[in-house]
Coordinates of C-alpha atoms and ligand atoms in Angstrom, one line a residue:
M11 CA -8.8 -4.9 21.5
S12 CA -8.3 -7.3 24.4
G13 CA -9.3 -6.5 28.0
S14 CA -5.8 -5.9 29.1
D15 CA -4.0 -2.5 29.1
F16 CA -0.6 -4.1 28.7
E17 CA 0.7 -4.2 25.1
A18 CA 4.1 -5.6 24.2
A19 CA 3.9 -3.8 20.8
R20 CA 1.8 -1.4 19.0
L21 CA 1.2 0.1 15.6
T22 CA 0.2 3.7 15.7
V23 CA -1.6 4.8 12.5
R24 CA -1.6 8.5 12.0
L25 CA -4.8 9.1 10.1
G26 CA -4.1 12.8 10.1
A27 CA -0.9 12.0 8.1
V28 CA -2.9 9.8 5.7
N29 CA -5.2 12.8 5.1
A30 CA -2.3 15.1 4.7
N31 CA -0.7 12.8 2.2
F32 CA -4.0 12.6 0.2
R33 CA -4.0 16.4 0.1
A34 CA -0.4 16.4 -1.0
C35 CA -1.4 14.2 -3.9
R36 CA -4.2 16.7 -4.8
H37 CA -1.6 19.5 -4.7
M38 CA 0.9 17.7 -6.9
C39 CA -1.8 16.5 -9.4
G40 CA -4.6 19.1 -9.4
P41 CA -6.9 19.4 -11.2
A42 CA -6.8 15.6 -11.5
A43 CA -9.0 13.7 -9.0
V44 CA -7.3 11.6 -6.3
A45 CA -8.6 8.1 -5.5
G46 CA -7.6 6.2 -2.4
V47 CA -6.0 2.8 -3.0
V48 CA -7.1 0.8 0.1
K49 CA -6.4 -2.8 -1.0
A50 CA -4.7 -5.2 1.3
E51 CA -6.3 -3.6 4.4
A52 CA -5.0 -0.2 3.3
Y53 CA -1.5 -1.7 3.1
G54 CA -1.9 -3.1 6.6
M55 CA -3.1 0.2 8.2
G56 CA -6.7 -0.9 8.4
M57 CA -9.0 -0.4 5.4
I58 CA -12.1 0.8 7.3
P59 CA -10.5 3.5 9.5
V60 CA -8.4 4.7 6.6
A61 CA -11.4 4.8 4.2
R62 CA -13.5 6.6 6.8
S63 CA -10.8 9.2 7.4
L64 CA -10.3 9.8 3.7
A65 CA -14.0 10.0 3.0
A66 CA -14.3 12.6 5.7
I67 CA -12.1 15.0 3.7
G68 CA -13.9 14.4 0.4
C69 CA -12.3 11.3 -1.1
D70 CA -15.1 9.8 -3.1
T71 CA -13.3 7.1 -5.0
F72 CA -11.5 4.0 -3.7
F73 CA -9.6 1.1 -5.3
V74 CA -9.5 -2.4 -3.8
A75 CA -8.0 -5.5 -5.3
R76 CA -10.4 -8.2 -4.3
L77 CA -14.1 -8.4 -4.6
E78 CA -14.4 -9.3 -0.9
E79 CA -12.5 -6.1 -0.1
G80 CA -15.1 -4.1 -2.0
V81 CA -18.0 -5.9 -0.3
K82 CA -16.5 -5.1 3.1
L83 CA -15.9 -1.5 2.2
R84 CA -19.2 -0.8 0.6
P85 CA -21.3 -0.1 3.7
E86 CA -18.6 2.2 5.2
V87 CA -18.7 4.5 2.2
P88 CA -22.2 4.1 0.8
E89 CA -21.9 7.0 -1.7
A90 CA -18.4 6.4 -2.9
R91 CA -17.2 4.8 -6.2
I92 CA -15.4 1.6 -5.4
F93 CA -13.3 0.1 -8.2
V94 CA -12.3 -3.6 -8.0
L95 CA -8.9 -4.2 -9.7
D96 CA -9.4 -8.0 -10.0
G97 CA -12.1 -7.3 -12.6
A98 CA -15.3 -9.1 -13.5
Q99 CA -14.8 -12.9 -13.7
P100 CA -18.2 -14.3 -14.6
D101 CA -18.8 -15.7 -11.1
A102 CA -18.0 -12.3 -9.6
V103 CA -20.7 -10.5 -11.5
P104 CA -23.6 -11.0 -9.2
A105 CA -21.7 -9.7 -6.1
L106 CA -20.3 -6.8 -8.1
V107 CA -23.8 -5.7 -9.2
G108 CA -25.3 -6.4 -5.7
H109 CA -22.8 -4.3 -3.9
R110 CA -22.6 -1.5 -6.6
L111 CA -18.9 -2.2 -7.2
T112 CA -17.3 -1.0 -10.4
P113 CA -15.0 -3.6 -11.9
V114 CA -11.8 -2.7 -13.7
L115 CA -12.3 -4.9 -16.8
N116 CA -9.0 -6.6 -17.7
S117 CA -9.8 -8.4 -20.9
L118 CA -12.3 -8.7 -23.8
A119 CA -13.8 -11.7 -22.0
E120 CA -14.5 -9.5 -18.9
V121 CA -15.9 -6.7 -21.1
A122 CA -18.2 -9.3 -22.6
A123 CA -19.3 -10.7 -19.3
W124 CA -20.1 -7.3 -17.9
S125 CA -21.9 -6.2 -21.1
A126 CA -23.9 -9.4 -20.9
A127 CA -24.8 -8.6 -17.3
A128 CA -26.0 -5.2 -18.4
R129 CA -28.2 -6.8 -21.0
T130 CA -29.7 -9.3 -18.6
L131 CA -30.4 -6.6 -16.0
R132 CA -31.8 -4.3 -18.7
T133 CA -29.7 -1.4 -17.4
D134 CA -26.4 0.3 -18.1
L135 CA -23.4 -0.7 -15.9
D136 CA -20.4 1.4 -15.0
A137 CA -17.0 0.0 -15.8
A138 CA -13.3 0.9 -15.8
V139 CA -11.2 -0.7 -18.6
H140 CA -7.6 -1.5 -18.0
I141 CA -5.3 -1.1 -21.0
D142 CA -2.0 -2.9 -20.7
T143 CA 0.8 -0.6 -21.9
G144 CA 3.7 -2.8 -21.0
M145 CA 3.2 -4.2 -17.5
N146 CA 2.1 -7.5 -18.9
R147 CA 0.2 -8.4 -15.8
L148 CA -3.5 -7.4 -16.0
G149 CA -5.3 -5.4 -18.7
L150 CA -6.2 -5.7 -22.4
P151 CA -3.1 -6.5 -24.4
G152 CA -2.5 -4.7 -27.7
A153 CA -4.4 -7.1 -29.9
E154 CA -7.5 -6.9 -27.6
L155 CA -7.2 -3.1 -27.5
A156 CA -7.3 -3.1 -31.3
V157 CA -10.5 -5.2 -31.4
L158 CA -12.1 -3.1 -28.7
A159 CA -11.3 0.1 -30.6
A160 CA -12.6 -1.3 -33.9
E161 CA -15.8 -2.7 -32.4
S162 CA -16.4 -0.4 -29.4
K163 CA -20.1 0.2 -30.2
T164 CA -21.0 -3.5 -29.9
R165 CA -18.4 -4.6 -27.4
L166 CA -19.3 -1.8 -25.0
A167 CA -23.0 -2.1 -25.4
G168 CA -24.8 -1.5 -22.1
L169 CA -21.5 -0.2 -20.5
R170 CA -20.7 3.3 -19.3
V171 CA -16.9 3.5 -19.4
V172 CA -16.1 5.8 -16.4
L173 CA -12.4 5.3 -16.6
W174 CA -9.7 4.1 -19.1
M175 CA -6.9 3.0 -16.9
S176 CA -3.3 1.8 -17.3
H177 CA -0.4 1.1 -14.9
L178 CA 3.3 2.0 -14.9
A179 CA 5.9 -0.7 -14.5
C180 CA 9.0 1.5 -13.6
A181 CA 7.6 4.7 -12.1
E182 CA 9.8 4.3 -9.0
D183 CA 12.7 5.2 -11.2
P184 CA 12.2 8.7 -12.7
Q185 CA 15.0 8.0 -15.3
A186 CA 13.5 4.8 -16.6
R187 CA 12.8 5.0 -20.4
M188 CA 9.8 2.7 -19.9
N189 CA 7.9 5.6 -18.3
R190 CA 7.8 7.6 -21.5
I191 CA 7.2 4.5 -23.7
Q192 CA 4.1 3.6 -21.6
L193 CA 2.9 7.2 -21.6
D194 CA 3.0 7.3 -25.4
R195 CA 1.2 3.9 -25.7
F196 CA -1.5 5.1 -23.3
H197 CA -2.0 8.3 -25.3
T198 CA -2.2 6.2 -28.5
A199 CA -4.7 3.9 -26.9
L200 CA -6.9 6.8 -25.6
A201 CA -7.0 8.3 -29.1
M202 CA -8.4 5.0 -30.5
L203 CA -11.2 4.8 -27.9
P204 CA -14.4 6.6 -27.1
A205 CA -13.8 9.6 -24.8
A206 CA -13.9 9.0 -21.0
P207 CA -11.7 10.0 -18.1
A208 CA -8.3 8.4 -17.8
S209 CA -6.1 7.2 -15.0
F210 CA -2.4 6.2 -15.2
A211 CA -0.4 7.2 -12.1
S212 CA 0.0 5.4 -8.8
S213 CA 2.1 7.1 -6.1
A214 CA 5.4 6.9 -8.0
G215 CA 3.6 8.1 -11.2
I216 CA 2.4 11.2 -9.3
M217 CA 6.0 12.1 -8.7
L218 CA 6.7 11.9 -12.5
G219 CA 4.8 15.1 -13.0
K220 CA 1.5 16.3 -14.4
D221 CA 2.0 14.6 -17.8
Y222 CA 1.2 11.4 -16.0
A223 CA -1.7 12.7 -13.9
F224 CA -4.6 12.5 -16.5
D225 CA -8.0 12.8 -14.9
M226 CA -7.4 10.7 -11.8
V227 CA -4.4 9.4 -9.9
R228 CA -4.4 6.2 -7.7
P229 CA -1.9 6.6 -4.8
G230 CA -1.5 3.7 -2.4
V231 CA 1.9 3.6 -0.7
G232 CA 2.3 7.3 -0.6
L233 CA -0.9 7.7 1.4
Y234 CA 0.7 5.4 4.0
G235 CA 4.0 7.3 4.2
G236 CA 6.1 5.2 1.9
N237 CA 8.6 6.9 -0.4
P238 CA 7.5 6.0 -4.0
Q239 CA 10.8 7.0 -5.5
P240 CA 13.4 6.1 -3.0
S241 CA 16.1 8.0 -4.9
R242 CA 14.4 11.3 -4.1
P243 CA 13.3 12.9 -0.8
N244 CA 10.0 11.5 0.5
P245 CA 7.2 14.1 -0.1
F246 CA 4.9 12.1 2.2
A247 CA 4.4 12.2 6.0
T248 CA 5.0 9.2 8.3
V249 CA 1.8 7.3 9.0
A250 CA 3.0 4.0 10.5
V251 CA 4.8 4.0 13.9
L252 CA 5.8 0.6 15.1
T253 CA 7.0 0.3 18.7
G254 CA 7.9 -2.6 20.9
R255 CA 8.2 -2.6 24.7
I256 CA 11.5 -3.7 26.4
L257 CA 10.5 -6.8 28.3
Q258 CA 13.9 -7.6 29.9
M259 CA 17.5 -6.4 29.9
R260 CA 20.8 -8.0 30.8
H261 CA 24.6 -7.5 30.7
I262 CA 26.7 -10.0 28.8
E263 CA 30.5 -10.3 28.6
P264 CA 32.8 -11.1 25.8
G265 CA 32.8 -14.8 25.4
E266 CA 29.1 -15.1 25.8
S267 CA 26.5 -15.0 23.1
A268 CA 22.9 -14.2 22.6
G269 CA 19.9 -15.6 20.7
Y270 CA 19.4 -18.6 18.4
G271 CA 22.5 -19.9 16.7
A272 CA 24.5 -17.9 19.2
T273 CA 25.3 -15.5 16.4
F274 CA 25.7 -12.4 18.6
R275 CA 29.1 -12.5 20.2
P276 CA 30.1 -9.2 21.7
T277 CA 33.7 -8.0 21.9
R278 CA 33.0 -5.6 24.8
P279 CA 30.8 -5.8 27.9
S280 CA 27.3 -5.2 26.5
V281 CA 23.8 -4.4 27.5
L282 CA 21.0 -6.2 25.7
A283 CA 17.3 -5.4 25.7
T284 CA 14.7 -7.8 24.4
C285 CA 11.4 -6.5 23.0
G286 CA 8.0 -8.1 22.4
L287 CA 8.1 -8.1 18.6
G288 CA 9.3 -10.8 16.3
Y289 CA 9.0 -12.1 12.8
T290 CA 5.4 -13.1 13.4
D291 CA 4.7 -9.5 13.8
G292 CA 6.5 -8.4 10.6
L293 CA 10.1 -7.8 11.7
M294 CA 11.8 -10.1 9.2
R295 CA 14.5 -12.5 10.1
A296 CA 16.7 -10.8 7.4
L297 CA 17.1 -8.0 10.0
A298 CA 19.7 -10.1 11.8
G299 CA 22.9 -8.2 11.9
R300 CA 21.5 -5.4 9.7
G301 CA 18.4 -3.9 11.4
F302 CA 18.1 -1.4 14.2
G303 CA 15.7 0.1 16.6
A304 CA 15.6 3.6 18.0
I305 CA 15.4 4.6 21.7
D306 CA 14.6 8.2 22.3
G307 CA 15.9 8.8 18.8
K308 CA 19.2 6.9 19.4
R309 CA 19.8 4.0 17.0
V310 CA 20.6 0.6 18.5
P311 CA 21.5 -2.4 16.4
V312 CA 19.7 -5.7 16.4
A313 CA 21.7 -8.3 18.3
G314 CA 21.7 -11.7 16.8
R315 CA 18.7 -13.4 15.1
V316 CA 15.1 -12.3 15.2
S317 CA 12.8 -14.8 17.0
M318 CA 9.2 -15.5 16.4
D319 CA 7.9 -13.2 19.1
L320 CA 11.0 -11.4 20.3
I321 CA 13.9 -9.2 19.0
T322 CA 17.0 -8.4 21.0
L323 CA 18.9 -5.2 20.7
D324 CA 22.4 -4.1 21.7
V325 CA 21.6 -1.0 23.8
T326 CA 25.1 -0.6 25.3
D327 CA 25.2 2.9 23.8
A328 CA 21.7 3.9 24.7
P329 CA 21.7 4.9 28.3
S330 CA 18.0 5.7 28.4
A331 CA 17.0 2.1 27.6
K332 CA 14.9 0.6 30.4
V333 CA 12.5 -2.2 31.1
G334 CA 9.1 -1.1 30.1
G335 CA 10.5 1.6 27.7
D336 CA 9.6 1.7 24.1
V337 CA 11.8 1.0 21.1
E338 CA 10.8 2.4 17.7
F339 CA 11.2 0.0 14.7
I340 CA 9.4 2.1 12.1
G341 CA 8.5 5.8 12.5
D342 CA 10.0 9.2 12.8
H343 CA 13.6 8.0 13.4
I344 CA 13.6 4.8 11.3
A345 CA 12.0 5.3 7.9
L346 CA 10.1 2.6 6.2
E347 CA 12.6 2.6 3.4
E348 CA 15.5 2.0 5.9
I349 CA 13.9 -1.1 7.5
A350 CA 12.9 -2.3 4.0
A351 CA 16.5 -2.0 2.8
A352 CA 17.7 -3.8 5.9
S353 CA 15.1 -6.5 5.4
G354 CA 16.0 -7.0 1.7
T355 CA 12.5 -5.9 0.5
A356 CA 10.4 -2.9 -0.3
S357 CA 8.4 -0.6 1.9
Y358 CA 5.2 -2.2 0.5
E359 CA 6.0 -5.6 1.9
I360 CA 7.1 -4.2 5.3
L361 CA 3.7 -2.5 5.6
T362 CA 1.6 -5.4 4.5
S363 CA 3.6 -7.8 6.7
L364 CA 2.6 -6.1 9.9
A365 CA 0.6 -8.8 11.6
R366 CA -3.0 -8.5 12.8
R367 CA -1.7 -9.5 16.2
V368 CA 0.0 -6.1 16.6
P369 CA -2.7 -3.8 18.2
R370 CA -3.5 -0.8 16.0
H371 CA -4.0 2.6 17.6
Y372 CA -5.5 5.3 15.5
E373 CA -4.5 8.9 15.9
G374 CA -6.6 11.7 14.5
A375 CA -9.7 9.5 13.7
P376 CA -12.6 11.6 12.5
Ligands
LIG413 C1 -1.6 -1.1 -6.0 C2 -2.0 -0.3 -7.2 C3 -1.9 1.1 -7.2 C4 -1.3 1.8 -6.0 O1 0.1 1.7 -6.2 P1 1.1 2.5 -5.2 O2 2.4 2.2 -5.8 O3 1.0 1.8 -3.8 O4 0.7 3.9 -5.1 C5 -2.4 1.8 -8.3 N1 -2.9 1.1 -9.3 C6 -2.9 -0.2 -9.4 C7 -3.4 -0.9 -10.7 C8 -2.4 -1.0 -8.4 O5 -2.4 -2.3 -8.5

């Protein structure tokens, strides 16, 4: 952090809640193991502090997306298994080996590249293999699965498959037929392949029940307090608390306006408060006319457009608003899902849009 004590905005990250959410996953899925998905800087919460916190309560397996994320994480959790979802493109192989990262192999070509590396190094290499059961994004498609199953001895030479993996497309909707269809396909695939632990469920999959848990679950957004199935109550505790300081207040009268485009035009004498957070920081412009903050638990609407560095609120009905006071934008009074809905996006994008410029404060760090 900078040398100054003044902060216009802050993101408080409750590591105790991350740990509680991890334990909740264990509870829901036991005896399946729980891995921590910490890609994208742990969804904006900070990969290193989150991984340390989880490691301290016994999380020994992490998933990242990028190779560079795995390289950065490795020294922090020297004993842990780190899976890299991007897989093993040929030019990634040396770094994967060098940093003891386990690729999630997404195609026969990657299986071949990793097997070739094992041969060159005269050793066995661990791997996860991703079977595509309908996402059509990454993973072996049906035709490649058939080849792998028929030729598993040769294709997997030198490889220790430590995880067969697949990923659900529609788990956020517990009613979606696609969930069962993918589950059946995954069972069929596993029956064709040599025995190894299996992993299917991310956060929303965990909420589909134990049929979906297999040997390991891979929660991301739930660890960070997001509600994986927004149609149901959130089983996870709030992690991210985003607040902005009121920098200035003023009265305006009917006939006046506020902000860019002069879009806020009150019909009553109004009190406005402007906070040091804007769209640069992750409060999206789409919040204009739809978003709100909370002052001492009282909701106050966004007044006019969101600026780059500032947001203005109509605090006429919040008598405790004062210069220097805090406004909550995400936290105990405004759920991630609410700001996501008002922003026209998902909780995932809200979390990962929180800018580096917003100082992070960690509560409950081990
Ligand atoms: C991101 C990701 C996860 C975690 O998903 P959440 O919905 O955040 O729990 C799990 N598995 C894969 C393959 C992913 O890409």
